[in-house]
CSV table of C-alpha atoms and ligand atoms in Angstrom, one decimal:
chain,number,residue,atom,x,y,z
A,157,UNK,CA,-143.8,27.8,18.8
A,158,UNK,CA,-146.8,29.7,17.0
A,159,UNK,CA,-145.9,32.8,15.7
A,160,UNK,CA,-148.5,35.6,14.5
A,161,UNK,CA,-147.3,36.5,10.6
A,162,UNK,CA,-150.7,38.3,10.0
A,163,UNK,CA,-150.3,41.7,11.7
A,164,UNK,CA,-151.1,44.6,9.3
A,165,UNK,CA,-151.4,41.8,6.3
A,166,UNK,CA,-153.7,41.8,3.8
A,167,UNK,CA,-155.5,38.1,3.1
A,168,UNK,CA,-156.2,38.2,-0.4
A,169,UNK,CA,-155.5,34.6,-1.5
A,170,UNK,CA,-155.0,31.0,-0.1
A,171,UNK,CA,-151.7,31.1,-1.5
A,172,UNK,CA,-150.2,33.4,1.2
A,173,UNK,CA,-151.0,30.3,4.2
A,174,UNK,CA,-148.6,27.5,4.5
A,175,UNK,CA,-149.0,24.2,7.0
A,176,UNK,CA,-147.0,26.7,9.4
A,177,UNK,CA,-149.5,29.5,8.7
A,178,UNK,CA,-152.5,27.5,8.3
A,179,UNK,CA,-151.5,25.5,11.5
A,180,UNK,CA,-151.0,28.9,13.5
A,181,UNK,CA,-154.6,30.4,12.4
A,182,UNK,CA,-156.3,26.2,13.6
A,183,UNK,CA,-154.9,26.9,16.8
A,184,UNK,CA,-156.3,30.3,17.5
A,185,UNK,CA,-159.5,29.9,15.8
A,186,UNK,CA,-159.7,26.4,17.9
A,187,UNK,CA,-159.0,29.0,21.2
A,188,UNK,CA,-161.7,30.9,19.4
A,189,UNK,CA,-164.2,28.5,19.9
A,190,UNK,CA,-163.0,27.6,23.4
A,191,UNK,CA,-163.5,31.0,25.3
A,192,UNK,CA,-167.2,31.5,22.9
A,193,UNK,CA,-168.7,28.3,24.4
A,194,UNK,CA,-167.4,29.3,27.6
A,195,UNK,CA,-168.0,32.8,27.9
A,196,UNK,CA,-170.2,34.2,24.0
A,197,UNK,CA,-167.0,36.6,23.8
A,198,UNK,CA,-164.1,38.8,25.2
A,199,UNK,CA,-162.7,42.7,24.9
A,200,UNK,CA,-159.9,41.9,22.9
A,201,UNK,CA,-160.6,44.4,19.9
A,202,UNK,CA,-162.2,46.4,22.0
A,203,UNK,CA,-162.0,50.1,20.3
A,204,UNK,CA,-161.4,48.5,17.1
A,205,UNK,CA,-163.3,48.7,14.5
A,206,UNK,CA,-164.1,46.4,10.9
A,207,UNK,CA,-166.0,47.7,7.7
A,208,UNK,CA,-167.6,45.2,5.5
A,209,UNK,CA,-168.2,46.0,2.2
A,210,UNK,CA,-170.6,44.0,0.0
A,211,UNK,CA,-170.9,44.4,-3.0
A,212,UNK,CA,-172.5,41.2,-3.8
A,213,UNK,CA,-174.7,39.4,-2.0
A,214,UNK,CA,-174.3,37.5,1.4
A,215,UNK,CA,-175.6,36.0,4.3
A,216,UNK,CA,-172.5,33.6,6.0
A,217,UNK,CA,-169.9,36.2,5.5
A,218,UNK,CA,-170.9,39.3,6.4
A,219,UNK,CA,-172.8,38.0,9.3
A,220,UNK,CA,-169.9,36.0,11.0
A,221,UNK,CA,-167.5,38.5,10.1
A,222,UNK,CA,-169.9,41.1,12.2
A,223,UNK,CA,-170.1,38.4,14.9
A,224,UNK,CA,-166.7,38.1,15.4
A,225,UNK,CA,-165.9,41.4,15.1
A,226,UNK,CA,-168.8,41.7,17.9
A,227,UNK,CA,-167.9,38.7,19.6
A,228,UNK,CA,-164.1,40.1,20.3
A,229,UNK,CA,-165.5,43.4,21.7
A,230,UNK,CA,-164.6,46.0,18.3
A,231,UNK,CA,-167.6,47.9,16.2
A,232,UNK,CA,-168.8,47.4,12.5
A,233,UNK,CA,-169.8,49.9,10.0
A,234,UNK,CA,-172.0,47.3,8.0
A,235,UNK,CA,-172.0,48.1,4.1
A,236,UNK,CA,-173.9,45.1,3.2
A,237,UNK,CA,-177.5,45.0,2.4
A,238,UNK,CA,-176.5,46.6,-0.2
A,239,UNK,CA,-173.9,49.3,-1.8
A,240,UNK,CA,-176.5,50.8,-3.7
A,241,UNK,CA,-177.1,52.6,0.0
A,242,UNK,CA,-173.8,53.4,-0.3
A,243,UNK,CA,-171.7,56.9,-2.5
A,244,UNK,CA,-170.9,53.5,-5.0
A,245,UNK,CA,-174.3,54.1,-6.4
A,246,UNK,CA,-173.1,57.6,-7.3
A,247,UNK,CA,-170.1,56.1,-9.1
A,248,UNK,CA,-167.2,56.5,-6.1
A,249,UNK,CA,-164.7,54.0,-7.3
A,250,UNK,CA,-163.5,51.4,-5.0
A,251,UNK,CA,-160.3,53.1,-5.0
A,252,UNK,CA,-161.8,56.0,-3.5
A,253,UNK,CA,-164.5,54.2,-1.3
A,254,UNK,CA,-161.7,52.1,0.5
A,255,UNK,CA,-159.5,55.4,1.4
A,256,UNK,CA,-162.4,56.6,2.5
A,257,UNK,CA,-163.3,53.9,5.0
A,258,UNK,CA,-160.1,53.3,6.5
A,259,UNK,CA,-160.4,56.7,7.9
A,260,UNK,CA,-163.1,54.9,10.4
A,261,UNK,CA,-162.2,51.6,10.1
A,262,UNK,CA,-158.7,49.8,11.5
A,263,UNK,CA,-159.9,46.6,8.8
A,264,UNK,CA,-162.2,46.7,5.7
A,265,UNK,CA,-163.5,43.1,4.6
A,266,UNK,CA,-164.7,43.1,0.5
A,267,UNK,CA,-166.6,40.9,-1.1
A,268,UNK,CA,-166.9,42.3,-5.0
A,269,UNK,CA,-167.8,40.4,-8.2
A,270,UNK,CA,-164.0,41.5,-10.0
A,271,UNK,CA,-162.0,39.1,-10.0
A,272,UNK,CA,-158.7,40.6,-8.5
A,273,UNK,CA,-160.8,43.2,-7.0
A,274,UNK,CA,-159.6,42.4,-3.1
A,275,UNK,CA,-155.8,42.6,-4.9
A,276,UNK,CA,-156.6,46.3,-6.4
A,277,UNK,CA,-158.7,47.3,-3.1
A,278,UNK,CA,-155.1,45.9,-0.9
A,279,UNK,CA,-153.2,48.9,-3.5
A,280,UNK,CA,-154.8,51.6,-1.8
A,281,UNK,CA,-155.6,51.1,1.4
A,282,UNK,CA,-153.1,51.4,4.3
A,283,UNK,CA,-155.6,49.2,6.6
A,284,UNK,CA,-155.6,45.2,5.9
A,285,UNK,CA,-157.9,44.1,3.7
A,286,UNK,CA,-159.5,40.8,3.7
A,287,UNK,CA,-161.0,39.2,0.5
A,288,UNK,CA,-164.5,37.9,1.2
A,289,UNK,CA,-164.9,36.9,-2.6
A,290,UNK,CA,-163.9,38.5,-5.7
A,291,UNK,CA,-165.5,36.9,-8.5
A,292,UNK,CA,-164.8,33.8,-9.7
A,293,UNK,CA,-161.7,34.1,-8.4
A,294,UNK,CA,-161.4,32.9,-4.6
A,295,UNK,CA,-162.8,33.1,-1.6
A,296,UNK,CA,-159.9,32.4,1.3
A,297,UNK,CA,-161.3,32.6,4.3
A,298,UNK,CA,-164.5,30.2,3.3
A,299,UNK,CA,-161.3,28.3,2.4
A,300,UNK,CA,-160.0,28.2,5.8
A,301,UNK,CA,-162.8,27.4,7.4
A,302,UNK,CA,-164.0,24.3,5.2
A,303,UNK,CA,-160.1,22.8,6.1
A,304,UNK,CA,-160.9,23.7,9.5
A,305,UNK,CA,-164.3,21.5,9.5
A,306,UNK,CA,-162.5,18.6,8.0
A,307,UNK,CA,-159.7,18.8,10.8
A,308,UNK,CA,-162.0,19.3,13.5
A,309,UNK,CA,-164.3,16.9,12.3
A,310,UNK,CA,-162.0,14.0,10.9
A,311,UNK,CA,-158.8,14.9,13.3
A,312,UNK,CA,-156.6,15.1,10.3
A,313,UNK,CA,-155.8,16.7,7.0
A,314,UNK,CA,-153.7,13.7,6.0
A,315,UNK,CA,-154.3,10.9,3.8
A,316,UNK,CA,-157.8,11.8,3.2
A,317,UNK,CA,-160.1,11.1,-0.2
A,318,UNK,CA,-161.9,14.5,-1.1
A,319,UNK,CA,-164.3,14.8,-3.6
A,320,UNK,CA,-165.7,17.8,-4.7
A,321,UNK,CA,-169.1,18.2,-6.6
A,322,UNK,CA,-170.8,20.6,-8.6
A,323,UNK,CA,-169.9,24.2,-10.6
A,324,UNK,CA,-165.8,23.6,-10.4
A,325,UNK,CA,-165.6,25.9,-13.3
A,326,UNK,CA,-167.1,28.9,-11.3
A,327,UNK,CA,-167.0,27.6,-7.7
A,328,UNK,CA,-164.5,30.2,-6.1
A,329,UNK,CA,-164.7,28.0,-2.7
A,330,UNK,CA,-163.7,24.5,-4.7
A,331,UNK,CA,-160.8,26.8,-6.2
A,332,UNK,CA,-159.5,27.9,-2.7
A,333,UNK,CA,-159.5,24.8,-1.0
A,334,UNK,CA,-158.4,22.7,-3.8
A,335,UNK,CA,-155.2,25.2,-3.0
A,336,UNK,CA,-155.5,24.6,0.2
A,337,UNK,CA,-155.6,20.5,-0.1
A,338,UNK,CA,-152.2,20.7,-2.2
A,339,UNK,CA,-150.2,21.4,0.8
A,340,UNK,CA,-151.0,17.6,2.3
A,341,UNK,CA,-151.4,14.1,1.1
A,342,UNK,CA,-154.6,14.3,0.0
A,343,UNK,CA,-157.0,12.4,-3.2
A,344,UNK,CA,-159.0,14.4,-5.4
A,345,UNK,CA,-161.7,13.4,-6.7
A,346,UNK,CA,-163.9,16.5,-9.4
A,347,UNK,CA,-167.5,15.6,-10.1
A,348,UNK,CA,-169.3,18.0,-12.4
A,349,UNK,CA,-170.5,18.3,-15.4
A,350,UNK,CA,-168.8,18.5,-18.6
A,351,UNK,CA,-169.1,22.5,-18.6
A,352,UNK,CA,-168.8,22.8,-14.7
A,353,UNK,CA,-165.0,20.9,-15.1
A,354,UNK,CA,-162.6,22.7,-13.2
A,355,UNK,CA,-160.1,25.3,-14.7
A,356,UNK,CA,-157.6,23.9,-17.0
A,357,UNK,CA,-154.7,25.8,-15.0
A,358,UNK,CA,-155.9,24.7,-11.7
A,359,UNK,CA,-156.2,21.3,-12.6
A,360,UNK,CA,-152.5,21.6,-13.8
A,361,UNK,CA,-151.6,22.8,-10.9
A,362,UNK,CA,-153.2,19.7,-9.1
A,363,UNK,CA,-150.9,17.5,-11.1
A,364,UNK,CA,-147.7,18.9,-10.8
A,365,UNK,CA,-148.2,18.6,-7.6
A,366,UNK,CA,-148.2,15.0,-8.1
A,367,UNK,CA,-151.7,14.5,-6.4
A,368,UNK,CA,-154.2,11.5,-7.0
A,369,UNK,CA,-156.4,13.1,-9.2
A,370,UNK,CA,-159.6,12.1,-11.1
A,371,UNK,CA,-162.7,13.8,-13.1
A,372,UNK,CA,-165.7,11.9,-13.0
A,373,UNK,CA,-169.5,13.4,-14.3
A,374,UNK,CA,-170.8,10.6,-11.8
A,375,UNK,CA,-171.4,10.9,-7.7
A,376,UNK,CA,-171.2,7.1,-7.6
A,377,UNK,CA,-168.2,7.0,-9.3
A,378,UNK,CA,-166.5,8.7,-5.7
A,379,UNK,CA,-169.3,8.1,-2.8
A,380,UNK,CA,-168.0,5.3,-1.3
A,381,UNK,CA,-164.0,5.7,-1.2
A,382,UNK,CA,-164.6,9.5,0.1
A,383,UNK,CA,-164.1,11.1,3.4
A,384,UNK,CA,-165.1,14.3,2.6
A,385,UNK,CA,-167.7,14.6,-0.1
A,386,UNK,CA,-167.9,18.7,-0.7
A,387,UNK,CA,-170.9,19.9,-2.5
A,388,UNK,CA,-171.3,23.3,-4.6
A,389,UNK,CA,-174.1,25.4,-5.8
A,390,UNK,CA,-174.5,25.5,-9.8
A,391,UNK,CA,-173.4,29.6,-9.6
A,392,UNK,CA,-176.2,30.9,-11.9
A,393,UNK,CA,-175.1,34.3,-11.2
A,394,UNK,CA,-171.5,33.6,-13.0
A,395,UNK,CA,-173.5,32.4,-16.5
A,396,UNK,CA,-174.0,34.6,-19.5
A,397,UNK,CA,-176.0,32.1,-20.9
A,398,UNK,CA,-179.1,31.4,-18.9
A,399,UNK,CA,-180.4,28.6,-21.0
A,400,UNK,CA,-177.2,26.7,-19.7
A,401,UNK,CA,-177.4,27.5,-16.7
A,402,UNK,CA,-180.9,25.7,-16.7
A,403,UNK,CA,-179.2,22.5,-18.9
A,404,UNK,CA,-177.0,21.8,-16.0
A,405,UNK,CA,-179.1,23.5,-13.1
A,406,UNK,CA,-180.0,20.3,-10.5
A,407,UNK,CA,-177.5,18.0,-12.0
A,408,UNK,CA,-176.3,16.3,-8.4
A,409,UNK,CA,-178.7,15.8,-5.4
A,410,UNK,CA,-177.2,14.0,-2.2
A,411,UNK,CA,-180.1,11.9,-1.2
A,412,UNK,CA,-180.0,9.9,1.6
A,413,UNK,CA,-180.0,6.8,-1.0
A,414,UNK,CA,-176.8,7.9,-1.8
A,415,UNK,CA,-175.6,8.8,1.8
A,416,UNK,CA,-176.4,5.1,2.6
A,417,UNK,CA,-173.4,4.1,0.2
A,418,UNK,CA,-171.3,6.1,1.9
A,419,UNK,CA,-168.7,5.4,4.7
A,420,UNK,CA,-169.7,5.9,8.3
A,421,UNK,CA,-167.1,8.3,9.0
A,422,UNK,CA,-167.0,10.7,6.2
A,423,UNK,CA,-168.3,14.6,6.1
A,424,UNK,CA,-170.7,16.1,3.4
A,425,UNK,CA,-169.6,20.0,3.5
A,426,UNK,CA,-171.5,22.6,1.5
A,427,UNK,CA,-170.0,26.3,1.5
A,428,UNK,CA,-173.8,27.2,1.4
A,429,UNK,CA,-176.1,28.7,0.2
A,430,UNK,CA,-177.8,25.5,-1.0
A,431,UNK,CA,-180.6,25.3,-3.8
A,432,UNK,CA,-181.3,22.0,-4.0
A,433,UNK,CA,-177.6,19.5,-4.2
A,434,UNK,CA,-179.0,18.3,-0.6
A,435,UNK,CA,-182.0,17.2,0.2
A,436,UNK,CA,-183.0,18.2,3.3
A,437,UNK,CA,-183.6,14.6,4.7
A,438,UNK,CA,-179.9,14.2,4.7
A,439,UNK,CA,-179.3,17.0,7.3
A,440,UNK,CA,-180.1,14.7,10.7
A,441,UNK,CA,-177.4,12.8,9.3
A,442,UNK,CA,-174.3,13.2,11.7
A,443,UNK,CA,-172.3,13.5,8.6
A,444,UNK,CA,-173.8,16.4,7.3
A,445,UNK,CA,-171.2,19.1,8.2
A,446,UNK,CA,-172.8,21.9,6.7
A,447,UNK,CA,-174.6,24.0,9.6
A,448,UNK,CA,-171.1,23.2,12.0
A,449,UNK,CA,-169.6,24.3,8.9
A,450,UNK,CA,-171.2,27.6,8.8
A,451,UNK,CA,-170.1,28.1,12.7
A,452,UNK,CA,-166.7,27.5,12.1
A,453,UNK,CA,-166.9,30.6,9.7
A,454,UNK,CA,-167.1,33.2,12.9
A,455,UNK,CA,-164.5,31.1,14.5
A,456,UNK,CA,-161.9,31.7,11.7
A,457,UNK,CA,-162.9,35.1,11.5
A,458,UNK,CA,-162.2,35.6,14.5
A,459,UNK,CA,-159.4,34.0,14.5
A,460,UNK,CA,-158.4,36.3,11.4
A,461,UNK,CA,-159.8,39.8,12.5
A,462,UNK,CA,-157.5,39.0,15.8
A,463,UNK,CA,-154.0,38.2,14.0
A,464,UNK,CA,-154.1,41.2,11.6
A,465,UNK,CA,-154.9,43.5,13.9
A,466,UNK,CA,-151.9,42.3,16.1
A,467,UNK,CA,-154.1,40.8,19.0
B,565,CP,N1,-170.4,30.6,1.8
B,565,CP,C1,-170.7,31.9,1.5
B,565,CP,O1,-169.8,32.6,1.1
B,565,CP,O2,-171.9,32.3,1.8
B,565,CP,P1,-172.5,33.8,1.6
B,565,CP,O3,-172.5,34.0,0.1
B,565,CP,O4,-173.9,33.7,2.2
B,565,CP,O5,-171.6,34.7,2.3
């Protein structure tokens, strides 16, 4: 039996999902997609209402957070093209600017470039708030949906080789689902450059939990064992130091070349945006996950939005 753990809960970090949780949001998020192909949407937040509140850049979030929100019948106050539209510009803290919102809003979504920023935000508000990024730091629901592309794409979360490539250093979404991946028998597999290596701690935190594990600077090193080969954006935004952001800028293209070394079933993800790690004659490939990807995102969300408000 699948029992709803979210209402009035904050998501603020993979950590709080286990198999149970994880299995319980799969399942609704799978019903999500369900009654959208059969019938675009329903009323069951109807009345309810979601604020988004960007203060960083977006497209895939905020947008399928405001379709799902849309999809399930509830409103959207949309602060996100911008909070310099916003009383932030004027110096309101975010203290201030959540208890101000959940006087409209029954949820607030925040994506802001502190890490721990979702954490503080949860502090003050008495409405759930969901992390939509904080930094460097993670990024859960983009978590949940890339582990729900590899189950609905590959049936399974089991027994699976996963190799990640990329900015592991400041890729929030490699950090989150790395966390994610510990709770199954899973390979690991971390391509990146030297400076891109994934955090020390996290890569602790890999091996005490006894996973196969390997670092590699090399895409060939992995191609052909993986089943899920998950590529990241170098996250120039993140450096302090431009001129190494442009040393290690376009280190890893998936070509199809590469893609022809790969197996047949396998996915390539991407948490998007993309600025060149695929080339865009891999994307007829039926293993190029990254646009079903993307739709899974309003699934979960809606999937989310529904089990913390109690639906
Ligand atoms: N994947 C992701 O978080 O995309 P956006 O930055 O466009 O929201």
């Amino acid at each position: 039996m699948l029992v709803n753990s979210f209402i009035n809960q904050d998501i603020i970090s993979v950590t709080q999902f286990d198999p149970a949780k994880l299995e319980y949001i799969f399942a609704r998020a799978h019903e999500m997609r369900q009654m959208v192909e059969a019938q675009n949407g329903n009323d069951l937040l109807k009345g309810r209402v979601l604020a988004c509140l960007f203060y960083e850049p977006s497209t895939r979030t905020s947008s399928s957070f405001i379709a799902a929100m849309e999809r399930l019948g509830g409103s959207v106050i949309p602060i996100t093209q911008g909070v310099q539209f916003s009383s932030v510009s004027k110096g309101e803290t975010l203290a201030d600017t959540v208890r101000t919102l959940e006087q409209y809003a029954d949820v607030i979504v925040l994506r802001h470039p502190d890490v721990g920023s979702a954490h503080v935000a949860a502090e003050y508000a008495h409405v759930p708030i969901i992390n939509a990024g904080d930094g460097a730091g993670e990024h859960p629901t983009q978590a949940l949906l890339d582990l729900f592309t590899i189950w609905e794409e590959l049936g399974t979360l089991e027994g699976l080789k996963v190799a990640m490539v990329g900015d592991l250093r400041n890729g929030r979404t490699v950090h989150s689902l790395t966390k994610l991946l510990m709770h199954y028998n899973v390979s690991l597999r971390f391509v990146s450059p030297e400076i891109l290596r994934l955090p020390l701690t996290l890569m602790n935190e890999v091996i005490d939990h006894k996973i196969d594990v390997r670092e590699t600077h090399d895409v060939a090193d992995v191609i052909k064992n993986a089943d899920v080969l998950y590529v990241t954006r170098v996250q120039k935004e993140r450096f302090t130091d431009l001129a190494q952001y442009e040393e290690v800028k376009g280190h890893y293209e998936i070509t199809p070349e590469i893609m022809s070394q790969a197996k047949q079933k396998m996915v390539v993800m991407h948490p998007l945006p993309r600025v060149g790690e695929i080339h865009y004659a891999v994307d007829n490939d039926p293993r190029a996950a990254y646009f079903r990807q993307v739709k899974n995102g309003m699934y979960i969300r809606m999937a989310l939005l529904a089990s913390v408000l109690g639906k």
